[in-house]
Tab-separated table of C-alpha atoms in Angstrom:
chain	number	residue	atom	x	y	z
A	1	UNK	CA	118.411	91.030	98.230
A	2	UNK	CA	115.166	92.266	99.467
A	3	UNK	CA	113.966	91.302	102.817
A	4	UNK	CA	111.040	89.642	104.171
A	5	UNK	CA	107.971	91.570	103.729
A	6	UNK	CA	104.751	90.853	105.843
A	7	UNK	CA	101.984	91.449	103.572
A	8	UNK	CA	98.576	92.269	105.054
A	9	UNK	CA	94.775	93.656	103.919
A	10	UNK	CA	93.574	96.677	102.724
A	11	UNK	CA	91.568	96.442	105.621
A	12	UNK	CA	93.817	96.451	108.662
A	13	UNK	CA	95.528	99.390	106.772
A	14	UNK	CA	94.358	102.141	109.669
A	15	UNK	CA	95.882	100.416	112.226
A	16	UNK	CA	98.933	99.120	110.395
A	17	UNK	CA	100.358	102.436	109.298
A	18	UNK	CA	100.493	103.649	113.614
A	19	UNK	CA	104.053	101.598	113.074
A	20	UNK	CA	107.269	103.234	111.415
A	21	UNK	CA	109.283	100.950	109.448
A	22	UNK	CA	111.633	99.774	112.316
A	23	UNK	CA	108.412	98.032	114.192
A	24	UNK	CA	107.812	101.034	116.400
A	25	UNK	CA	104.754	102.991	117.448
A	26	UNK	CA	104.922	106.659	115.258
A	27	UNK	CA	105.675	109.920	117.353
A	28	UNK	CA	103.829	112.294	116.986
A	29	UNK	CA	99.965	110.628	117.685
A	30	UNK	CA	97.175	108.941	116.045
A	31	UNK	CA	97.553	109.056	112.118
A	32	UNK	CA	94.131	109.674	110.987
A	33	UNK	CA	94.315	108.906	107.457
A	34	UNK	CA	90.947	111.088	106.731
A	35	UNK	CA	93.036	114.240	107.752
A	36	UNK	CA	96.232	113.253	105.796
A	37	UNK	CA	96.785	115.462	102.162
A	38	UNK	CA	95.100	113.240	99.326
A	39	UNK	CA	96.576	112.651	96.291
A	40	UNK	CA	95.973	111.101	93.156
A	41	UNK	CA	97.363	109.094	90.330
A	42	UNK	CA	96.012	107.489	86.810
A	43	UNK	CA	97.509	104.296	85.634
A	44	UNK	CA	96.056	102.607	82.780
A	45	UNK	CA	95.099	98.954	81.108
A	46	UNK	CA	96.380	99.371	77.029
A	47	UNK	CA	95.228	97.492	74.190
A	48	UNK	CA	97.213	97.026	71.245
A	49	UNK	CA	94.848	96.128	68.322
A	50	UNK	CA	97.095	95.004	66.190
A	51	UNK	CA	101.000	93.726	67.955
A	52	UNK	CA	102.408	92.701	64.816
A	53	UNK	CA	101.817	96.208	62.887
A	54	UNK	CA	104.059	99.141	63.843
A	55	UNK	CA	101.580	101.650	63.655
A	56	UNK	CA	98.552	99.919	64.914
A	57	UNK	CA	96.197	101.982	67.275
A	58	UNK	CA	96.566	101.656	71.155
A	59	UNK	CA	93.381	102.259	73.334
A	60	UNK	CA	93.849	102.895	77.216
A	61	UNK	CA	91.525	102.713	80.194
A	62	UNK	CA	91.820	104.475	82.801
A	63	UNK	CA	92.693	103.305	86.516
A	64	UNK	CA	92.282	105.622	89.565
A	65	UNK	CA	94.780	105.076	92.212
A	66	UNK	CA	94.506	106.992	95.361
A	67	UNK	CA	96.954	108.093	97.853
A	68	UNK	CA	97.212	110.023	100.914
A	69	UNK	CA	100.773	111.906	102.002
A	70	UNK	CA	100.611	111.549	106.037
A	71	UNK	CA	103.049	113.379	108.261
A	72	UNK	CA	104.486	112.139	111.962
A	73	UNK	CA	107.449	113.548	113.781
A	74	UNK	CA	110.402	111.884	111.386
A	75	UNK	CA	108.545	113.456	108.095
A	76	UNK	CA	106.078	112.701	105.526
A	77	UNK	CA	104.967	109.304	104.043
A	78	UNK	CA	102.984	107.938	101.470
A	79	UNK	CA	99.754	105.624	101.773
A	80	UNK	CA	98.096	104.274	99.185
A	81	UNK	CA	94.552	104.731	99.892
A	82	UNK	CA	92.515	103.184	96.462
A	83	UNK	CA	91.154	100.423	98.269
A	84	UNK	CA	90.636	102.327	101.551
A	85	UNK	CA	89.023	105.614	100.256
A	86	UNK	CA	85.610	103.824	98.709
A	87	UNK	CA	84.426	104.129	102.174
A	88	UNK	CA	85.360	107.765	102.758
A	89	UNK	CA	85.206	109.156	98.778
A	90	UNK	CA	81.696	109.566	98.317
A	91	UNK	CA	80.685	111.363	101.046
A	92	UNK	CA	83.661	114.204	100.251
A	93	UNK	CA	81.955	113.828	96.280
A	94	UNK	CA	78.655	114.994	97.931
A	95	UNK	CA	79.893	117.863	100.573
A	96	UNK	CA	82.339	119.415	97.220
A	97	UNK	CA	79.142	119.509	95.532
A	98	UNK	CA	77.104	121.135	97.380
A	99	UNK	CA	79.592	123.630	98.276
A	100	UNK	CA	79.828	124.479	94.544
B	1	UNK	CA	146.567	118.071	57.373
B	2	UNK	CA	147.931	121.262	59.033
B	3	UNK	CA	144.231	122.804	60.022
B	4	UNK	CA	144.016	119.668	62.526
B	5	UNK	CA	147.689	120.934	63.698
B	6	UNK	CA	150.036	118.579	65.630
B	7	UNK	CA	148.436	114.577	65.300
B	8	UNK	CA	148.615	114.360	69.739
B	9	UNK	CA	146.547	117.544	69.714
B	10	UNK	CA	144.285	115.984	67.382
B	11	UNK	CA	144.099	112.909	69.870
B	12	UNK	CA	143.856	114.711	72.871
B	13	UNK	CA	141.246	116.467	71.507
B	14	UNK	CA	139.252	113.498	70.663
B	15	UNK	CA	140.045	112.034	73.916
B	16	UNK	CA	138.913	115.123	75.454
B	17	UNK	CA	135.670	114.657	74.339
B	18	UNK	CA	134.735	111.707	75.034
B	19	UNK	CA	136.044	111.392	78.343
B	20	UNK	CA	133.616	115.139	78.521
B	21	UNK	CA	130.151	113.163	76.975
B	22	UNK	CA	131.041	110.226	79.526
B	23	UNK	CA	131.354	112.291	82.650
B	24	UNK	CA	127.771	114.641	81.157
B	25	UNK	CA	126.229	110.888	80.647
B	26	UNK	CA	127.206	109.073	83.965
B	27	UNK	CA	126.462	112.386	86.402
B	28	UNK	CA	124.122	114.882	84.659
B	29	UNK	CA	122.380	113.978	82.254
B	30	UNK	CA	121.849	110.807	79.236
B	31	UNK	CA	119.906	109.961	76.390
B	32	UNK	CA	117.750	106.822	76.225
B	33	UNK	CA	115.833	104.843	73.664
B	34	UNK	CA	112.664	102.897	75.290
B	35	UNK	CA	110.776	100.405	73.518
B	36	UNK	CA	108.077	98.178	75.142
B	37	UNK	CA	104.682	98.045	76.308
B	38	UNK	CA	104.850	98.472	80.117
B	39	UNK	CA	104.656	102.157	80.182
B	40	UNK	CA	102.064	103.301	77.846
B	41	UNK	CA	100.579	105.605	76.808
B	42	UNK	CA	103.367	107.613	78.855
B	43	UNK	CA	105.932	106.289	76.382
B	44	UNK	CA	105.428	104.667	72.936
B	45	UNK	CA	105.763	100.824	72.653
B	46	UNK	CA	107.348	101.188	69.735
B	47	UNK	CA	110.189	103.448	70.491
B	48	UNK	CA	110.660	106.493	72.235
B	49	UNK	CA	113.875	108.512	73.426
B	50	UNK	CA	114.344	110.376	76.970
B	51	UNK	CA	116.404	112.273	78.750
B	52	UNK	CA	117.329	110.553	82.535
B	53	UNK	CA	118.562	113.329	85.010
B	54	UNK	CA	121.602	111.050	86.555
B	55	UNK	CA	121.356	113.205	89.761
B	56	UNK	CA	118.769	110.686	90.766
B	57	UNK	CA	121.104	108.164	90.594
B	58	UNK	CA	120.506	105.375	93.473
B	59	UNK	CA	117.450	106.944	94.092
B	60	UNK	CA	118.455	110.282	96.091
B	61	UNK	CA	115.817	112.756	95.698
B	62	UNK	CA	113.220	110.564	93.843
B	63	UNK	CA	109.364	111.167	94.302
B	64	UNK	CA	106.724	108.912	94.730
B	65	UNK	CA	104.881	109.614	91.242
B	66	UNK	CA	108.020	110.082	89.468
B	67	UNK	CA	109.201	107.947	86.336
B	68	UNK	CA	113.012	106.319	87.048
B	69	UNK	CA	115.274	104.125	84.735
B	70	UNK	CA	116.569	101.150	86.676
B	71	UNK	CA	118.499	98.136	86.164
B	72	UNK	CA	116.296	95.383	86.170
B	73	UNK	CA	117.107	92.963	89.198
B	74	UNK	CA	115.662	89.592	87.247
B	75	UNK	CA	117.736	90.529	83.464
B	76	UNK	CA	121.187	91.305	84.064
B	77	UNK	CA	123.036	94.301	82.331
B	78	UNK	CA	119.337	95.874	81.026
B	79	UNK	CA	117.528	99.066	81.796
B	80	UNK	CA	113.353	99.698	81.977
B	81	UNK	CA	111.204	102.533	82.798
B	82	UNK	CA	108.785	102.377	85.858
B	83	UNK	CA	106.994	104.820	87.604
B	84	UNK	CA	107.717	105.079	91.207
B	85	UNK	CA	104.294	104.136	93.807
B	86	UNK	CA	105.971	103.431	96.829
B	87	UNK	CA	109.848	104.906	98.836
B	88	UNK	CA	111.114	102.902	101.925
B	89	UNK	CA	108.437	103.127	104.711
B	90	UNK	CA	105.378	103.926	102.091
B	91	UNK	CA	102.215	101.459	102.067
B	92	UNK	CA	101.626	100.119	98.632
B	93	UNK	CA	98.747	97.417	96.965
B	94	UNK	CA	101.285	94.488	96.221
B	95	UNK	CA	99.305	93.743	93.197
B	96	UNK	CA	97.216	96.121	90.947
B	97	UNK	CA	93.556	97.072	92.090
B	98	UNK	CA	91.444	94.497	91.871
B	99	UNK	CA	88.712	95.819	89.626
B	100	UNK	CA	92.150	97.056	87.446
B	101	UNK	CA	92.967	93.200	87.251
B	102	UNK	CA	89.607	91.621	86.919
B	103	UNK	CA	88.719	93.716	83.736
B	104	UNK	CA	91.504	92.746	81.636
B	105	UNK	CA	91.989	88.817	82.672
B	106	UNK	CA	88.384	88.352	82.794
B	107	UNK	CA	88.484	85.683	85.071
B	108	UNK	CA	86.162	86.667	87.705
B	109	UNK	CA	88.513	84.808	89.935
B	110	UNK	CA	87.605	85.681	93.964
B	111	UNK	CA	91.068	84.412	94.232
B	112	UNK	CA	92.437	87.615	92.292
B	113	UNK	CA	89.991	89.813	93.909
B	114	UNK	CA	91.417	89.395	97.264
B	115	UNK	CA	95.161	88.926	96.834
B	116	UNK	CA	94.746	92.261	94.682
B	117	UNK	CA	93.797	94.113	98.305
B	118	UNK	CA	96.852	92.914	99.963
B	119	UNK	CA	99.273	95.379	100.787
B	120	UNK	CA	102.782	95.905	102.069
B	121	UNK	CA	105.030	98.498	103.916
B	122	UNK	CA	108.312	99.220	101.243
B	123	UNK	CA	111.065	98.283	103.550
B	124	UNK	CA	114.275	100.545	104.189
B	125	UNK	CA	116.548	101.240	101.177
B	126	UNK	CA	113.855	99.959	98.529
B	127	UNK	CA	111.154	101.361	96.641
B	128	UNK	CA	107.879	100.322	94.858
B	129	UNK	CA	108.156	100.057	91.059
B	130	UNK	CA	105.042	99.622	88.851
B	131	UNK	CA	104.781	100.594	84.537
B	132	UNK	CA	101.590	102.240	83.636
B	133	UNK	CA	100.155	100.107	81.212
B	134	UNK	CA	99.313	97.884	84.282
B	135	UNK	CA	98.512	94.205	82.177
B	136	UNK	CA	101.655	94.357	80.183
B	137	UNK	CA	104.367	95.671	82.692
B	138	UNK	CA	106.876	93.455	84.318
B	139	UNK	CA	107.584	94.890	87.629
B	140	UNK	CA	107.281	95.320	91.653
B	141	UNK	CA	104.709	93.307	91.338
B	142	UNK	CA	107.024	90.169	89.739
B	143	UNK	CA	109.824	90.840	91.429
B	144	UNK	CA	109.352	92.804	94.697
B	145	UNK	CA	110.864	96.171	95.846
B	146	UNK	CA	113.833	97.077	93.932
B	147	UNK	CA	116.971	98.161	95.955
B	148	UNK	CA	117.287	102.305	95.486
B	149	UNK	CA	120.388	101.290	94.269
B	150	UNK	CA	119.288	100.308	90.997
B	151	UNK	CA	117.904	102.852	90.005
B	152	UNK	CA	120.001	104.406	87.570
B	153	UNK	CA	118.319	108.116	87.143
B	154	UNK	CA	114.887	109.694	86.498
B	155	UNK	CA	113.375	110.605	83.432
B	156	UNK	CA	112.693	114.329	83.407
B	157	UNK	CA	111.719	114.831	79.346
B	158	UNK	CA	111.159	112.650	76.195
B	159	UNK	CA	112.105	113.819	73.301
B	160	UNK	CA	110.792	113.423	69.377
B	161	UNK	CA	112.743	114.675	66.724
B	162	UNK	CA	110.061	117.172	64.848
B	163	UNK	CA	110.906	120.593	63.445
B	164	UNK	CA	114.303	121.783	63.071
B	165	UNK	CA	114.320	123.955	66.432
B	166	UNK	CA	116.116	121.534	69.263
B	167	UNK	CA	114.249	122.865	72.405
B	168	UNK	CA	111.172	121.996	70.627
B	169	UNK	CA	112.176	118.122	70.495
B	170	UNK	CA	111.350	118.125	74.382
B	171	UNK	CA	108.536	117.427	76.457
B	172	UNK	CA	108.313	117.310	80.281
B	173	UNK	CA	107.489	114.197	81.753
B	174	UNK	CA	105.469	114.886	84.849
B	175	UNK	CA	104.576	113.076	88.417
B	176	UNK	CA	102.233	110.878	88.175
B	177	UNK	CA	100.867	112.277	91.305
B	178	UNK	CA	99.007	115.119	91.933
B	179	UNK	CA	96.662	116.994	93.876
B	180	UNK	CA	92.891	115.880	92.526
B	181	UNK	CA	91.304	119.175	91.039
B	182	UNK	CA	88.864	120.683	94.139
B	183	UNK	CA	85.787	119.829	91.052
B	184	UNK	CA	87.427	117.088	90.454
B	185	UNK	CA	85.203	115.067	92.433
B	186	UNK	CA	82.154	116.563	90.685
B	187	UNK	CA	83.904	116.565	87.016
B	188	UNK	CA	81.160	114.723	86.076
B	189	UNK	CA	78.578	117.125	86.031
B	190	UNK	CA	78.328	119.776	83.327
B	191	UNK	CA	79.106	123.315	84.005
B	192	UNK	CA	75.764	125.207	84.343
């Protein structure tokens, strides 16, 4: 049975992620999610035209998902960063392309 | 039939064999056939076979990213495909993202805008479970985290049955995450 989980905003997710999983403050400092390794992944939204036929065609969408892989002194973990990183994203767009 | 020789050997033969394809199929490695539209376009709806690696059993050694076969917690005694978002301690969206959600339902609900930014940590000895084909997959998102110990093994190929050469029937199935591209950001501009 799964526990209790406390759910909370995208928007408290900077400070929420400075506690492990057993309600303690992380060793190892500050977790600046800015500095952590980004990573990505596509999910999608399919259409079947037509259900009933077997071999009816299917037409996807895609859907960014963002993530960031942040490290403190027990290891690595895994934040997902797509509602977080619209604030951050656009200004790393504009530095890679001017570098380029 | 004396090319068979003694009937026991014949039986301990047979026996043999299938105790062999059992052991291969509970610990290393199993066929499966997966219908359903939860995890397009990654898999067919219609039907497509895979290979699980069983080493992943209970979860040990799984990825965030990668694709695992579980028993579902909410239909007794069957199986589904999910890719893997979130392992005990990760930070996850509890619901898809919100513009994800809003395009397909349509309903230009505030109410679905905000509960899809609501997030949770994956507690201890759980993981976060969602299909691609985000509208039609029954998943974390239903049901919760699923206990690592359902998951029954992670799907490393799928396989179609074209041409008559067998290691040409499989195809890797990769994370789902990676590293974004370092143009990948620009992508949208043409080379010059």
């Amino acid at each position: 049975m799964t526990p209790p989980c406390r759910v909370f905003p995208a928007s408290q997710l900077e400070s929420e992620i400075q506690v492990n999983d057993d309600g303690r403050r992380r060793k190892g400092g500050k977790i600046d999610l800015s500095a952590c390794e980004l990573l990505s992944m596509v999910q999608y939204e399919c259409k079947i035209d037509h259900p009933e036929a077997s071999g009816s065609p299917v037409r996807c969408w895609p859907v960014q998902r963002w993530f960031r892989r942040c490290r403190d002194n027990r290891g690595a973990f895994t934040v997902e960063t797509t509602m977080w990183e619209g604030k951050t994203l656009p200004v790393e767009a504009e530095k890679a392309s001017k570098t380029s | 039939m004396p090319f068979l020789g003694h009937p026991l050997t014949a039986v301990i033969t047979t026996l043999k064999t299938i105790t062999l394809t059992h052991v291969i199929f509970t610990y290393a490695y199993s066929p499966g056939l997966g219908s359903g539209p939860s995890m397009l376009p990654t898999f067919l709806a219609t039907a497509d076979w895979f290979v699980t690696d069983r080493r992943f059993r209970r979860g040990r050694g799984v990825s965030v990213g990668d694709c695992v076969t579980y028993a579902i917690p909410v239909e007794p005694g069957q199986e589904g495909v999910k890719r893997v978002l979130g392992l005990p301690g990760d930070y996850v969206l509890l619901n898809s993202p919100p513009d994800a959600d809003l395009g397909v339902k349509g309903r230009g609900s505030r109410a679905i805008a905000t509960a899809g930014e609501n997030m949770i940590q994956v507690p201890k000895g759980h993981c976060y479970i969602v299909g691609d084909n985000l509208p039609w997959s029954r998943d974390s998102r239903d049901f919760g985290p699923l206990p690592m110990g359902l998951i029954k093994g992670k799907v490393v190929a799928k396989m179609s049955f074209d041409g008559w050469w067998p290691p040409n029937w499989f195809s890797k199935v990769e994370s789902g995450l990676r590293s974004p591209p370092p143009t990948a950001t620009g992508a949208s501009h043409p080379p010059s």
